[in-house]
Every structure is written in structure tokens, then in C-alpha cells.
Amino acid sequence: MRSFATIALIIGATAFAVVGCKTESGEKAETKQSTGGTTTAKAYTMDKCVVSGEPLGNQPYVFVRNGQEVKLCCKDCLADFNKDPDKYLAKIK
């Protein structure tokens, strides 16, 4: 049972490190790459989900696509984003 708890803790810490923290608008977001390095992405300056238009809330789903930080209100919006990412990236710019 201890090993299960340890593994869960490691996975949670890794997920937090990969996703990162919410940044202030105008700042550049640093995002961890799978290789362990970091890359600088253009900050997401909108306060709503680019897909649904809903408020981002306290824990948005955050990722980087083509050098642009993207924040969605929930992971469910990712499927719609992936159907036409160029459309949503254009809305962010």
C-alpha cells in the first residue's frame, strides 16, 4: 500500500511540473518538455477558454502548441481544440 501511495505522489508531482502554474498576463510561460528542459512560450492572455468561451476557473488545462501557451476550461475541450487547432490559435493571437 505504501508503494501505491508513493507512486501516486510521484505521478502527481510530475504532472504539476509538466503543466506548470498559471502566469500573469503578458508574461512568458515556461513549460517543461518531456526531455526535462524548458522552453519559453507566448503567454495566454485571455481569461476565458478559447474553445467554449467559459471562464478558465482555478485549474485550467494548460499546454503549449506551436510556441503558444493554451489554456482550456477543462480537458474535455481538448478534443474540440485538436479538431481545428489553427482556428483556435488564430483566436488567441
mmCIF file of C-alpha atoms in Angstrom:
data_model
loop_
_atom_site.group_PDB
_atom_site.id
_atom_site.type_symbol
_atom_site.label_atom_id
_atom_site.label_comp_id
_atom_site.label_asym_id
_atom_site.label_seq_id
_atom_site.Cartn_x
_atom_site.Cartn_y
_atom_site.Cartn_z
ATOM 1 C CA MET A 1 0.000 0.000 0.000
ATOM 2 C CA ARG A 2 2.908 2.387 0.692
ATOM 3 C CA SER A 3 4.353 1.828 -2.745
ATOM 4 C CA PHE A 4 0.995 2.701 -4.319
ATOM 5 C CA ALA A 5 0.870 5.962 -2.363
ATOM 6 C CA THR A 6 4.470 6.758 -3.303
ATOM 7 C CA ILE A 7 3.810 6.135 -6.992
ATOM 8 C CA ALA A 8 0.672 8.302 -6.871
ATOM 9 C CA LEU A 9 2.647 11.102 -5.219
ATOM 10 C CA ILE A 10 5.394 10.916 -7.850
ATOM 11 C CA ILE A 11 2.879 10.948 -10.705
ATOM 12 C CA GLY A 12 1.081 13.948 -9.182
ATOM 13 C CA ALA A 13 4.326 15.891 -8.740
ATOM 14 C CA THR A 14 5.387 15.077 -12.304
ATOM 15 C CA ALA A 15 2.025 16.199 -13.697
ATOM 16 C CA PHE A 16 2.286 19.514 -11.826
ATOM 17 C CA ALA A 17 5.818 20.064 -13.141
ATOM 18 C CA VAL A 18 4.748 19.364 -16.726
ATOM 19 C CA VAL A 19 1.615 21.527 -16.687
ATOM 20 C CA GLY A 20 3.129 24.345 -14.634
ATOM 21 C CA CYS A 21 1.430 27.257 -12.974
ATOM 22 C CA LYS A 22 -0.869 29.966 -14.199
ATOM 23 C CA THR A 23 1.076 33.041 -15.310
ATOM 24 C CA GLU A 24 0.192 36.709 -15.144
ATOM 25 C CA SER A 25 -0.939 38.134 -18.479
ATOM 26 C CA GLY A 26 1.881 39.487 -20.569
ATOM 27 C CA GLU A 27 4.497 37.235 -19.020
ATOM 28 C CA LYS A 28 6.072 34.406 -20.914
ATOM 29 C CA ALA A 29 5.209 30.924 -19.698
ATOM 30 C CA GLU A 30 7.926 28.383 -19.074
ATOM 31 C CA THR A 31 6.813 24.880 -19.869
ATOM 32 C CA LYS A 32 8.668 21.657 -19.179
ATOM 33 C CA GLN A 33 9.446 19.493 -22.161
ATOM 34 C CA SER A 34 9.444 15.702 -21.947
ATOM 35 C CA THR A 35 13.232 15.793 -22.234
ATOM 36 C CA GLY A 36 13.446 17.698 -18.953
ATOM 37 C CA GLY A 37 14.383 21.076 -20.494
ATOM 38 C CA THR A 38 12.252 24.191 -20.593
ATOM 39 C CA THR A 39 11.006 26.287 -23.464
ATOM 40 C CA THR A 40 9.549 29.791 -23.478
ATOM 41 C CA ALA A 41 6.085 30.113 -24.965
ATOM 42 C CA LYS A 42 3.901 33.124 -25.726
ATOM 43 C CA ALA A 43 1.612 33.723 -22.735
ATOM 44 C CA TYR A 44 -2.112 33.069 -22.975
ATOM 45 C CA THR A 45 -3.682 36.443 -22.177
ATOM 46 C CA MET A 46 -7.382 35.583 -22.401
ATOM 47 C CA ASP A 47 -9.430 34.975 -19.243
ATOM 48 C CA LYS A 48 -11.807 32.541 -20.949
ATOM 49 C CA CYS A 49 -11.461 29.171 -22.663
ATOM 50 C CA VAL A 50 -10.679 29.683 -26.348
ATOM 51 C CA VAL A 51 -12.915 26.702 -27.256
ATOM 52 C CA SER A 52 -16.040 27.063 -25.091
ATOM 53 C CA GLY A 53 -15.850 30.706 -24.034
ATOM 54 C CA GLU A 54 -16.321 29.635 -20.402
ATOM 55 C CA PRO A 55 -14.249 31.188 -17.566
ATOM 56 C CA LEU A 56 -10.973 29.336 -17.001
ATOM 57 C CA GLY A 57 -11.589 28.756 -13.296
ATOM 58 C CA ASN A 58 -8.901 27.915 -10.754
ATOM 59 C CA GLN A 59 -7.347 24.939 -12.544
ATOM 60 C CA PRO A 60 -7.395 25.362 -16.316
ATOM 61 C CA TYR A 61 -5.969 22.675 -18.591
ATOM 62 C CA VAL A 62 -2.695 24.232 -19.808
ATOM 63 C CA PHE A 63 -0.423 23.134 -22.665
ATOM 64 C CA VAL A 64 1.790 24.635 -25.376
ATOM 65 C CA ARG A 65 1.045 24.298 -29.094
ATOM 66 C CA ASN A 66 3.390 25.768 -31.735
ATOM 67 C CA GLY A 67 5.091 28.008 -29.174
ATOM 68 C CA GLN A 68 1.796 29.378 -27.820
ATOM 69 C CA GLU A 69 0.542 28.652 -24.307
ATOM 70 C CA VAL A 70 -3.086 27.490 -24.445
ATOM 71 C CA LYS A 71 -5.498 27.356 -21.500
ATOM 72 C CA LEU A 72 -8.781 25.496 -21.657
ATOM 73 C CA CYS A 73 -11.504 25.446 -19.002
ATOM 74 C CA CYS A 74 -11.299 21.637 -18.891
ATOM 75 C CA LYS A 75 -9.563 18.734 -20.572
ATOM 76 C CA ASP A 76 -12.802 17.870 -22.420
ATOM 77 C CA CYS A 77 -12.289 20.955 -24.633
ATOM 78 C CA LEU A 78 -9.005 19.484 -25.864
ATOM 79 C CA ALA A 79 -10.794 17.152 -28.310
ATOM 80 C CA ASP A 80 -12.529 20.113 -29.983
ATOM 81 C CA PHE A 81 -9.277 22.111 -29.983
ATOM 82 C CA ASN A 82 -7.448 19.242 -31.689
ATOM 83 C CA LYS A 83 -10.071 19.058 -34.471
ATOM 84 C CA ASP A 84 -9.057 22.528 -35.712
ATOM 85 C CA PRO A 85 -6.082 23.877 -33.714
ATOM 86 C CA ASP A 86 -5.277 26.603 -36.284
ATOM 87 C CA LYS A 87 -8.745 28.116 -35.823
ATOM 88 C CA TYR A 88 -8.281 28.383 -32.038
ATOM 89 C CA LEU A 89 -4.652 29.531 -32.223
ATOM 90 C CA ALA A 90 -5.781 32.357 -34.518
ATOM 91 C CA LYS A 91 -8.349 33.427 -31.904
ATOM 92 C CA ILE A 92 -5.602 33.619 -29.259
ATOM 93 C CA LYS A 93 -3.416 35.868 -31.438
#
